[in-house]
Short mmCIF file of N, CA and C in Angstrom, two decimals:
data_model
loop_
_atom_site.label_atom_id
_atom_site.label_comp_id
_atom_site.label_asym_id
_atom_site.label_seq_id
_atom_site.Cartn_x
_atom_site.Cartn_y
_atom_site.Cartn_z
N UNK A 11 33.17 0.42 -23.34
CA UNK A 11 33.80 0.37 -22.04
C UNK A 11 32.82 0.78 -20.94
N UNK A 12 32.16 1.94 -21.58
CA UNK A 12 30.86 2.53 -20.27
C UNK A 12 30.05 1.10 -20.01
N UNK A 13 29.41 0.38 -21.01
CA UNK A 13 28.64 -0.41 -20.64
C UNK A 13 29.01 -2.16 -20.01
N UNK A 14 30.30 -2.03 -20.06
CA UNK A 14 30.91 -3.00 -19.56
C UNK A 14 31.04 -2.55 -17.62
N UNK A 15 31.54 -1.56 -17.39
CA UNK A 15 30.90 -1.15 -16.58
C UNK A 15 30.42 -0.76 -15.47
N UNK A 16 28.71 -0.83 -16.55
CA UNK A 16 27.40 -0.51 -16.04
C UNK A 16 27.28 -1.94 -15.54
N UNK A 17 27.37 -3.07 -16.60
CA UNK A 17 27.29 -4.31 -16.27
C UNK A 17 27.82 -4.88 -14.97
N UNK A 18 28.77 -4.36 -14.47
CA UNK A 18 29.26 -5.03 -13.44
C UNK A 18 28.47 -4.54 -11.99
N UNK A 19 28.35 -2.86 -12.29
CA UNK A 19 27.58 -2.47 -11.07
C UNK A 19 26.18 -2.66 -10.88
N UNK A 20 25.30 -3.15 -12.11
CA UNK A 20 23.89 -3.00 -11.89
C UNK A 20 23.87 -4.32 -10.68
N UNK A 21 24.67 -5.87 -11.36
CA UNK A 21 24.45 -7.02 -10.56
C UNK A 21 24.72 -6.74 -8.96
N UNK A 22 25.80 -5.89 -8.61
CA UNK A 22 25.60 -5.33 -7.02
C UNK A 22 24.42 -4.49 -6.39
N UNK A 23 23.82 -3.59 -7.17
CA UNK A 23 23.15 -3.05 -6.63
C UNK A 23 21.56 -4.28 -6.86
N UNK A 24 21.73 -4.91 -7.80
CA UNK A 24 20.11 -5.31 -7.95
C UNK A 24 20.14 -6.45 -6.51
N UNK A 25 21.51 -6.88 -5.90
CA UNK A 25 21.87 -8.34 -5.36
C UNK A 25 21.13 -7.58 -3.78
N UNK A 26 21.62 -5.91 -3.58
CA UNK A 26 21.30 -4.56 -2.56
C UNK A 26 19.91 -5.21 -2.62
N UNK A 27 19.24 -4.72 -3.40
CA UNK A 27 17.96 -4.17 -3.50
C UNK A 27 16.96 -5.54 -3.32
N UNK A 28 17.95 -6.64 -3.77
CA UNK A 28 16.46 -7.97 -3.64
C UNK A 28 17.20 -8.11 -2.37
N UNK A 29 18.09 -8.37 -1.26
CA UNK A 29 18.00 -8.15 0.14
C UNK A 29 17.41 -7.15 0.83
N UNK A 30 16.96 -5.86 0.27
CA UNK A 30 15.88 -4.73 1.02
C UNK A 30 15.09 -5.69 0.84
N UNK A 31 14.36 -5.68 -0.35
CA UNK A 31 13.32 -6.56 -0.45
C UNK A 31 12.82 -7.52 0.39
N UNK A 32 13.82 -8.72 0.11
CA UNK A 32 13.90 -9.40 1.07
C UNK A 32 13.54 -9.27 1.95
N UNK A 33 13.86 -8.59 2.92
CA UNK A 33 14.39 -8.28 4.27
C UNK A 33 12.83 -7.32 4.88
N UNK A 34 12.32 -6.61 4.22
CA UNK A 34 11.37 -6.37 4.24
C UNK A 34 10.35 -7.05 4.10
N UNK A 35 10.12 -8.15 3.11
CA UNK A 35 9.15 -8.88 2.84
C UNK A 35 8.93 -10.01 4.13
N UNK A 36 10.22 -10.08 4.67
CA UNK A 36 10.28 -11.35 5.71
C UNK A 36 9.35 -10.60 7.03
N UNK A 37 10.28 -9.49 7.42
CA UNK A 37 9.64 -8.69 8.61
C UNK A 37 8.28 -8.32 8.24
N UNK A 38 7.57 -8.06 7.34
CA UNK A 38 6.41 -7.80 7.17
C UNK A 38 5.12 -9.29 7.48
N UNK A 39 5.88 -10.43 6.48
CA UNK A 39 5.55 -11.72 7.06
C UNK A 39 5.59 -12.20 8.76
N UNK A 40 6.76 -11.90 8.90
CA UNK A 40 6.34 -12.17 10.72
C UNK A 40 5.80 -11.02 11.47
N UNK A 41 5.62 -10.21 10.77
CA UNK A 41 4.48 -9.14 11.49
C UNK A 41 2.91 -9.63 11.59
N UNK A 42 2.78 -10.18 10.05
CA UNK A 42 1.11 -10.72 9.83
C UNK A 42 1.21 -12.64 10.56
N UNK A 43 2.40 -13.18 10.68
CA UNK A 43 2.39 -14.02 11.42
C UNK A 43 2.15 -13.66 13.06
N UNK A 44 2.75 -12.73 13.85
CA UNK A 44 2.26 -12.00 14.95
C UNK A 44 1.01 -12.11 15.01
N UNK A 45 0.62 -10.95 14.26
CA UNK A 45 -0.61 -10.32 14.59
C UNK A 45 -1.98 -11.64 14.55
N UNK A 46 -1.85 -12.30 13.88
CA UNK A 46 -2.18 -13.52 13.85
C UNK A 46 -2.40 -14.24 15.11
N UNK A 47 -1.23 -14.73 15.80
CA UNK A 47 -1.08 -15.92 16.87
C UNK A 47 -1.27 -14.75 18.06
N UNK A 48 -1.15 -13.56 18.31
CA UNK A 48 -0.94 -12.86 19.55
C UNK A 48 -2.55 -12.38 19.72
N UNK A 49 -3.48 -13.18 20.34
CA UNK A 49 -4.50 -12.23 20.60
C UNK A 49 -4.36 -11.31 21.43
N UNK A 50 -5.14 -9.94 20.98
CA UNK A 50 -5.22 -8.97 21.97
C UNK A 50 -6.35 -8.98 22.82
N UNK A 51 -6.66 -8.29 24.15
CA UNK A 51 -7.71 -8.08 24.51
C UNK A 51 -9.19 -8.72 24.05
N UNK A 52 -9.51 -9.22 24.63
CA UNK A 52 -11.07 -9.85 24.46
C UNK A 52 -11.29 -10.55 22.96
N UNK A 53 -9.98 -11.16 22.13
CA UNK A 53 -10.37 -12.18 21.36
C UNK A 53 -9.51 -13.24 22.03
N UNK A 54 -10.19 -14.24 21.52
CA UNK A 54 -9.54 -15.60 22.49
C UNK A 54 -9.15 -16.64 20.56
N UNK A 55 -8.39 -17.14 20.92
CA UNK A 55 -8.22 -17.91 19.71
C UNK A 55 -7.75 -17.29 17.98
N UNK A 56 -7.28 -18.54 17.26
CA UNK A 56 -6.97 -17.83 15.88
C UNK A 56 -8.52 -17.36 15.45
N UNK A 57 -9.39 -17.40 15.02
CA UNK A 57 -10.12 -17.63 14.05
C UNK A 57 -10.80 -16.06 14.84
N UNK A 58 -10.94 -15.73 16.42
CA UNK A 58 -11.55 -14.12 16.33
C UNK A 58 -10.50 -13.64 16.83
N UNK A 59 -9.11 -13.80 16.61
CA UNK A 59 -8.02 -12.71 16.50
C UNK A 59 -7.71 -13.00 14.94
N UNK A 60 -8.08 -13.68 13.80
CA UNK A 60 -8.26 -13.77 12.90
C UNK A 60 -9.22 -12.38 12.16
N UNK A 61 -10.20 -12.80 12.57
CA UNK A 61 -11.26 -12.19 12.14
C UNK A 61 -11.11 -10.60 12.74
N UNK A 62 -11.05 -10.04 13.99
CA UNK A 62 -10.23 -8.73 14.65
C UNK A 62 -9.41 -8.19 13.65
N UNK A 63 -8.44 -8.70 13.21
CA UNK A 63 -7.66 -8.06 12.27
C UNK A 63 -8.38 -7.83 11.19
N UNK A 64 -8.86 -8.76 10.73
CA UNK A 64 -9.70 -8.01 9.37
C UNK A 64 -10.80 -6.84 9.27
N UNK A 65 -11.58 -7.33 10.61
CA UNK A 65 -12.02 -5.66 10.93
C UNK A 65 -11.48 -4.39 11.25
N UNK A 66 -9.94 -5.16 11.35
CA UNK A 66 -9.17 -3.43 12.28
C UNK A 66 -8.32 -2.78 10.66
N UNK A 67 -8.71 -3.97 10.05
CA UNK A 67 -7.59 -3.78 8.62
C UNK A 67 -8.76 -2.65 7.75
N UNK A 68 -10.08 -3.66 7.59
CA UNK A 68 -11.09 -3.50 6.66
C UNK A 68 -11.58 -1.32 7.34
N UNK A 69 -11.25 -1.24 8.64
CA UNK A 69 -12.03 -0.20 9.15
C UNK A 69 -10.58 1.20 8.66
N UNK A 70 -9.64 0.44 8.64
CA UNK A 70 -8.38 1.80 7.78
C UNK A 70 -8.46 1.92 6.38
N UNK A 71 -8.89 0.53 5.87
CA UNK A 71 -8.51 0.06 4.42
C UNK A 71 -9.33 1.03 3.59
N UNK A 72 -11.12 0.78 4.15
CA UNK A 72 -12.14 1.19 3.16
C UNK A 72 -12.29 2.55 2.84
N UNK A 73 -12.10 3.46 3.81
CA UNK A 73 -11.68 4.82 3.16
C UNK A 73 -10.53 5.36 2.42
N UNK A 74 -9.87 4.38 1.97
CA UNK A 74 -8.38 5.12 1.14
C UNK A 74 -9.23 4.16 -0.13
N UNK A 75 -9.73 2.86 0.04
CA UNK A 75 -10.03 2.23 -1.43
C UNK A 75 -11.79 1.51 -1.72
N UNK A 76 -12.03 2.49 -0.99
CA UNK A 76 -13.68 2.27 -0.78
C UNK A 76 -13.84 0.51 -0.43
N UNK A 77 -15.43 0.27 -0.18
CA UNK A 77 -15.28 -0.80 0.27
C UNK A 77 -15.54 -2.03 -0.92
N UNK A 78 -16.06 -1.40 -1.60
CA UNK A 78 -15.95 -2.60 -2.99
C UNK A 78 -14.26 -2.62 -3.51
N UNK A 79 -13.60 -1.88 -3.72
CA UNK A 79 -11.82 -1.99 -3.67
C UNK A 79 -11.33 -3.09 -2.20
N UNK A 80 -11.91 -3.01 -1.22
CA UNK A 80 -11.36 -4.26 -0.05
C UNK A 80 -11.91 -5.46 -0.41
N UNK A 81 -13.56 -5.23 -0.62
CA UNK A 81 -13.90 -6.50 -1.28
C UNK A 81 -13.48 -7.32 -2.25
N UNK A 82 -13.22 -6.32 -3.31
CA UNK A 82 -12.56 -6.77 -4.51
C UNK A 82 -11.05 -7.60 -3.84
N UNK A 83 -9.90 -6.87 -3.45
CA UNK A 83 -8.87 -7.26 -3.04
C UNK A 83 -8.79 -8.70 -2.02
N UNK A 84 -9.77 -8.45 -0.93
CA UNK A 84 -10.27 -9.84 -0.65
C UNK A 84 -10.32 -11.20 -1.04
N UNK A 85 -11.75 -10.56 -2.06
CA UNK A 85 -12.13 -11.99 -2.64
C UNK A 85 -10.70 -12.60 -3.27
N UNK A 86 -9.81 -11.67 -4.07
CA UNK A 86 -9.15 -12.58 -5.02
C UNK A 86 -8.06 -12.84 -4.28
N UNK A 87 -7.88 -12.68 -2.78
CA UNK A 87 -6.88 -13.36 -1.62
C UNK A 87 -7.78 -14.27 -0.82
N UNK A 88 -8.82 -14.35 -1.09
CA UNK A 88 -9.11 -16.26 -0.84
C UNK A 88 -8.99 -16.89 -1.84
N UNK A 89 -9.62 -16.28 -3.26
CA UNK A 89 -8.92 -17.08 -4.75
C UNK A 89 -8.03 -17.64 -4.13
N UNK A 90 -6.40 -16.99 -4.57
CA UNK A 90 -5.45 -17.21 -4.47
C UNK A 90 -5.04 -18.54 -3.26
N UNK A 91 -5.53 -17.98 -2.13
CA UNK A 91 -5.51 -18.55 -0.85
C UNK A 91 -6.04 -20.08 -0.98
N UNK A 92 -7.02 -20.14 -1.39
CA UNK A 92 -7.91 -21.66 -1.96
C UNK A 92 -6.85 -22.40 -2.40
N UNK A 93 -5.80 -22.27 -3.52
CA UNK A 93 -5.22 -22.81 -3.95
C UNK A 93 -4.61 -23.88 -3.03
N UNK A 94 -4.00 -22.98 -1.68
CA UNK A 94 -3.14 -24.03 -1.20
C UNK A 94 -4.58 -24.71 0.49
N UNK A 95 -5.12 -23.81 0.87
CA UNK A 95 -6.36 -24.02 1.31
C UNK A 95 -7.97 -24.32 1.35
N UNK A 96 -8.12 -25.07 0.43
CA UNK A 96 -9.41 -25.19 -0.20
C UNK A 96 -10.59 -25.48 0.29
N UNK A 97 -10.31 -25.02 1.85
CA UNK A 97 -11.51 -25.04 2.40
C UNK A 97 -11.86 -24.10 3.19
N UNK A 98 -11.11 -22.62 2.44
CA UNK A 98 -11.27 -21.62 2.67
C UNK A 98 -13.01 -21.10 2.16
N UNK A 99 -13.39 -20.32 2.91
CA UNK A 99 -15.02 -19.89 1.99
C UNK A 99 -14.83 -19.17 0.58
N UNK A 100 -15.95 -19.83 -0.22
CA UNK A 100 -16.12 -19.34 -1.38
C UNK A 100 -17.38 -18.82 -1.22
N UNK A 101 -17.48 -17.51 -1.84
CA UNK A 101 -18.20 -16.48 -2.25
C UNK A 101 -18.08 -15.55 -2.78
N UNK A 102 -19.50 -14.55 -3.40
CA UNK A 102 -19.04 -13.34 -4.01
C UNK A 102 -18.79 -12.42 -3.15
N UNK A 103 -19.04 -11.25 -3.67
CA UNK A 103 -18.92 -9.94 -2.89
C UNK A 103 -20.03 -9.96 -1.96
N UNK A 104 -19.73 -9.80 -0.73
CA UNK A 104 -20.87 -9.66 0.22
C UNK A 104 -20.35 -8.61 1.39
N UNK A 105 -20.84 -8.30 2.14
CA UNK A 105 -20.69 -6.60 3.11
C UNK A 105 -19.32 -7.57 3.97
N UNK A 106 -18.52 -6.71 4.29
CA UNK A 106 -17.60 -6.77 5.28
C UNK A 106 -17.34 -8.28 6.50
N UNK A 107 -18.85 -7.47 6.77
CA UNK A 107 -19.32 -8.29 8.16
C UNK A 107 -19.72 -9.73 7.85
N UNK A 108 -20.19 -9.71 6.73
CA UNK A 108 -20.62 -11.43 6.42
C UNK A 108 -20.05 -11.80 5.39
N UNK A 109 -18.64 -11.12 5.46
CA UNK A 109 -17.46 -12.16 4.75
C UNK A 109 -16.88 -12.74 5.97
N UNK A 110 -16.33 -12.10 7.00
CA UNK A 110 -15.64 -12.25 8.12
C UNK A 110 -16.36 -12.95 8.77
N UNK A 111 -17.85 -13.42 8.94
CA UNK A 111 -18.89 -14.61 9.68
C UNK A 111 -18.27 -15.70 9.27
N UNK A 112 -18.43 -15.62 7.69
CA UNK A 112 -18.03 -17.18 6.76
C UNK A 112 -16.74 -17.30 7.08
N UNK A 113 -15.61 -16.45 7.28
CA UNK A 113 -13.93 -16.70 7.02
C UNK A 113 -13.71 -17.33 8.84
N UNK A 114 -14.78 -16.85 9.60
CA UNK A 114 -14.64 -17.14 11.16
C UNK A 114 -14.95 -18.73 11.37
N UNK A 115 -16.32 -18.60 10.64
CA UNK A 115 -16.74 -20.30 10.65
C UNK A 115 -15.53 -21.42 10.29
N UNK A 116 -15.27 -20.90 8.72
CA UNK A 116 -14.10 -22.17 8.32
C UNK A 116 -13.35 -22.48 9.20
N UNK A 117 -12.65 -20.96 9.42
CA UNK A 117 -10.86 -21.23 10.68
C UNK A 117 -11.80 -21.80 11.99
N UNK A 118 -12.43 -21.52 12.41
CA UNK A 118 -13.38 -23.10 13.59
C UNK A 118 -12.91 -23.73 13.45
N UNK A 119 -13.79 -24.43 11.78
CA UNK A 119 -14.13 -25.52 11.76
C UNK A 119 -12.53 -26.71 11.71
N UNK A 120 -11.19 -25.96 11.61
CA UNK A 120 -9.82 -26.45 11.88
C UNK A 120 -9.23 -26.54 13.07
N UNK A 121 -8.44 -27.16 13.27
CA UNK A 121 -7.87 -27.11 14.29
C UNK A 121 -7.13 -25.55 14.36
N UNK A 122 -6.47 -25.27 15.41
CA UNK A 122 -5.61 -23.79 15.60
C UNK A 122 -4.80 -23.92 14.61
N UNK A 123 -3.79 -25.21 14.48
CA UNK A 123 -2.48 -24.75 13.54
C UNK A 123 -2.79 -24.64 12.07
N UNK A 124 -3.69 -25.17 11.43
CA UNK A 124 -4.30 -25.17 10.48
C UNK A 124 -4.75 -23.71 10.08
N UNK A 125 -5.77 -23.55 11.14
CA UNK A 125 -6.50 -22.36 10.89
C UNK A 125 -5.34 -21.17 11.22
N UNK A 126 -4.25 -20.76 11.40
CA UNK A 126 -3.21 -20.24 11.90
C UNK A 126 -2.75 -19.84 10.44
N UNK A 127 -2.64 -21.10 9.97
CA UNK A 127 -1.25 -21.06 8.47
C UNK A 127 -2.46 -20.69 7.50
N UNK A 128 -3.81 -21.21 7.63
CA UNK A 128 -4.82 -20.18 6.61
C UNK A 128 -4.83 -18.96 6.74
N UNK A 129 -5.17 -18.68 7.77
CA UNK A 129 -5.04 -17.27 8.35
C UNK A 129 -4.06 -15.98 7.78
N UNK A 130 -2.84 -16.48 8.44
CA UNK A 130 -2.09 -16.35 7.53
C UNK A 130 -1.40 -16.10 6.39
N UNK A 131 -1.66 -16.85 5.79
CA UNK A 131 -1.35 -16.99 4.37
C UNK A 131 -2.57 -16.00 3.71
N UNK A 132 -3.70 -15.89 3.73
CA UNK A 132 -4.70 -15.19 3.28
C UNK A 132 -4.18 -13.50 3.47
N UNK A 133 -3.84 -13.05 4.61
CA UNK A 133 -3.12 -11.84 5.13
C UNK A 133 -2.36 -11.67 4.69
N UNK A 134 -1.12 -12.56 4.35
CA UNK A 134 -0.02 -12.12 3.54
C UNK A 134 -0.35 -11.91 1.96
N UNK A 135 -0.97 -12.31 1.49
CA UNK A 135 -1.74 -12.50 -0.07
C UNK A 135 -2.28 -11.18 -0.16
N UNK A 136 -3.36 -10.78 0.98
CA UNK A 136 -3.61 -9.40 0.79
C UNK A 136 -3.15 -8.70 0.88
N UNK A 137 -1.68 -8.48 2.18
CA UNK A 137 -1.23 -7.10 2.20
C UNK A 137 -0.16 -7.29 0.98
N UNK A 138 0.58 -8.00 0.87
CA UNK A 138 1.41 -8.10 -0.46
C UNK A 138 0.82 -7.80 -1.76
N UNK A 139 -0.59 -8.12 -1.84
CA UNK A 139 -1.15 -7.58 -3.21
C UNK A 139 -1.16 -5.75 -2.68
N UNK A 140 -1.78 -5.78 -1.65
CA UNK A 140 -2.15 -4.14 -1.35
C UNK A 140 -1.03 -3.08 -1.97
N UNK A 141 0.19 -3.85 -1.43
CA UNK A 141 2.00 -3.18 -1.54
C UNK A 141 1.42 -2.79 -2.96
N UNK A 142 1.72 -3.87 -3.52
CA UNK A 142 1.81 -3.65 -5.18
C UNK A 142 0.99 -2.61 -5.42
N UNK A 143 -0.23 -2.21 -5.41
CA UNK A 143 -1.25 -0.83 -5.61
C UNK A 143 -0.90 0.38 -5.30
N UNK A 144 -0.71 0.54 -4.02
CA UNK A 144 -0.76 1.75 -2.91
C UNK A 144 0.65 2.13 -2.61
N UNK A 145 1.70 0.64 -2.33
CA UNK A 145 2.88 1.02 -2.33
C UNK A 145 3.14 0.38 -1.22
N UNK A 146 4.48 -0.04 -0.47
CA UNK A 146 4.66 -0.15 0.49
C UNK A 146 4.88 0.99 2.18
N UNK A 147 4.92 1.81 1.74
CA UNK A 147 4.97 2.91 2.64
C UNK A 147 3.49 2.86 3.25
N UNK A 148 2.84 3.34 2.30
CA UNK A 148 1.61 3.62 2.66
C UNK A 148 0.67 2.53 3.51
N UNK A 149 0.70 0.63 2.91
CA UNK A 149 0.51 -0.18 3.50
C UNK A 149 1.63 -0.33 5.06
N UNK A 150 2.35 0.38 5.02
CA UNK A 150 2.66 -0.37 6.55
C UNK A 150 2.55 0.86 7.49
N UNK A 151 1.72 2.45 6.91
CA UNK A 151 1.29 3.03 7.57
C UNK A 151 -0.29 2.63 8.08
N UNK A 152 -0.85 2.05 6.79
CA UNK A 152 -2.31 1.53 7.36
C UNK A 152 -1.95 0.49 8.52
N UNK A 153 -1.17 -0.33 8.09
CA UNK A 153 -1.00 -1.57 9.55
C UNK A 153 -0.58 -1.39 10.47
N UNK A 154 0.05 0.06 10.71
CA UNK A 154 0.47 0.57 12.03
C UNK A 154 -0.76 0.99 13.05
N UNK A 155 -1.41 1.76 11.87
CA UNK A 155 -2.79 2.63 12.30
C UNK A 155 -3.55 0.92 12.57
N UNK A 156 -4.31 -0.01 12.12
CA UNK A 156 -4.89 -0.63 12.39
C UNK A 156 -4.61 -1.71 13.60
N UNK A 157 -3.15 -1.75 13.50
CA UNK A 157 -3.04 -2.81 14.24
C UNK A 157 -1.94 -2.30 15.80
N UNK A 158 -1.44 -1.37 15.56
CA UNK A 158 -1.00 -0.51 16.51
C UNK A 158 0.38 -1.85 17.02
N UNK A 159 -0.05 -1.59 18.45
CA UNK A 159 1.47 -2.02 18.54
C UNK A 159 1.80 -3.50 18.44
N UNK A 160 1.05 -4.11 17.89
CA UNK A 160 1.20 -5.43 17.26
C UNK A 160 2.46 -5.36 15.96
N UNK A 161 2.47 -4.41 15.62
CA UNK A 161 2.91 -3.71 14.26
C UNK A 161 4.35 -3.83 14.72
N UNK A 162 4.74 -3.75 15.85
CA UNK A 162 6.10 -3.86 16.32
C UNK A 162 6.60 -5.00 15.87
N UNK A 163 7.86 -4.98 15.61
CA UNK A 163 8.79 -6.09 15.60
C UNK A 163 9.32 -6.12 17.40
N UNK A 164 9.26 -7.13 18.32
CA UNK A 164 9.79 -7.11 19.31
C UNK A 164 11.29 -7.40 19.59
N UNK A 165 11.80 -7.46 18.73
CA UNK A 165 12.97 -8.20 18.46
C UNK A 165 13.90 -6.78 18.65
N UNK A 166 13.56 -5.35 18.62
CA UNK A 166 13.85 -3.71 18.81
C UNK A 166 14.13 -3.63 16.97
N UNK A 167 13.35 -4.32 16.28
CA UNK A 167 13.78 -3.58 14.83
C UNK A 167 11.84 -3.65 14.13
N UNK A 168 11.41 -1.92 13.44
CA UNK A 168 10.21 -1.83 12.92
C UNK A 168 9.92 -2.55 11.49
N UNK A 169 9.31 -2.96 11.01
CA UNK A 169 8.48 -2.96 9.53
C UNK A 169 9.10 -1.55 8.85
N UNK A 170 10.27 -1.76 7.93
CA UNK A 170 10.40 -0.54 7.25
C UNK A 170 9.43 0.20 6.50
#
């Protein structure tokens, strides 16, 4: 009888918990969609408000997971990223600064909307892998710190 139930309440709470999820995963997505299309101050375009974020990401990131841990995490979010973008840059591990040269060149070499949904999609690949490691708390304290008030939802609701 106990486990009859358990049965009935786990399916409500798990139905709870993949709408947190959810619901979180979406707002976090149109956060890295934001931060993306909204240049700030003195970048003009996707590809160096592209590239801005990855330095403002890479400059919180590398002291909690050193910089071969960003590299590492990186590379295998253009892997991934290639899949549906394959003319994303391929390379190994190389310093910060001359990954973000090569990732600047490609999104150029596209038009904006293109280079937008690469963009994109590469950012979400990383911070979603990041979640999984570090946790989600902790990643949307780094993206607060890096990206400040971009980090807002304008809509009056935050990135839980």
């Amino acid at each position: 009888m106990l486990y009859s139930r358990l049965a009935v309440t786990f399916p409500q709470r798990d139905r709870k918990e993949q709408h947190t999820m959810v619901t979180s995963t979406t707002l976090r997505h149109q956060l890295i969609d934001r931060a993306v299309r909204q240049a700030p101050d003195g970048a003009a375009g996707v590809p160096a408000t592209s590239v801005l974020r990855w330095r403002q990401l890479a400059r919180q990131l590398c002291p909690v997971i050193g910089d071969a841990g960003f590299m590492a995490l990186y590379l295998r979010s253009l892997h991934v990223a290639r899949h549906q973008y394959d003319w994303l840059p391929r390379h190994e591990a190389l310093p910060a600064e001359a990954a973000f040269a090569q990732l600047d060149q490609a999104l150029q070499a596209h038009d904006a909307a293109s280079a937008g949904h690469a963009s994109t999609a590469l950012l979400r690949i990383f911070i979603d892998t990041l979640i999984l490691l570090i946790g989600e708390l902790l990643t949307t304290s780094i993206l607060r710190e890096a990206w400040g008030d971009d980090v807002e939802n304008h809509a009056g609701t935050e990135l839980p």
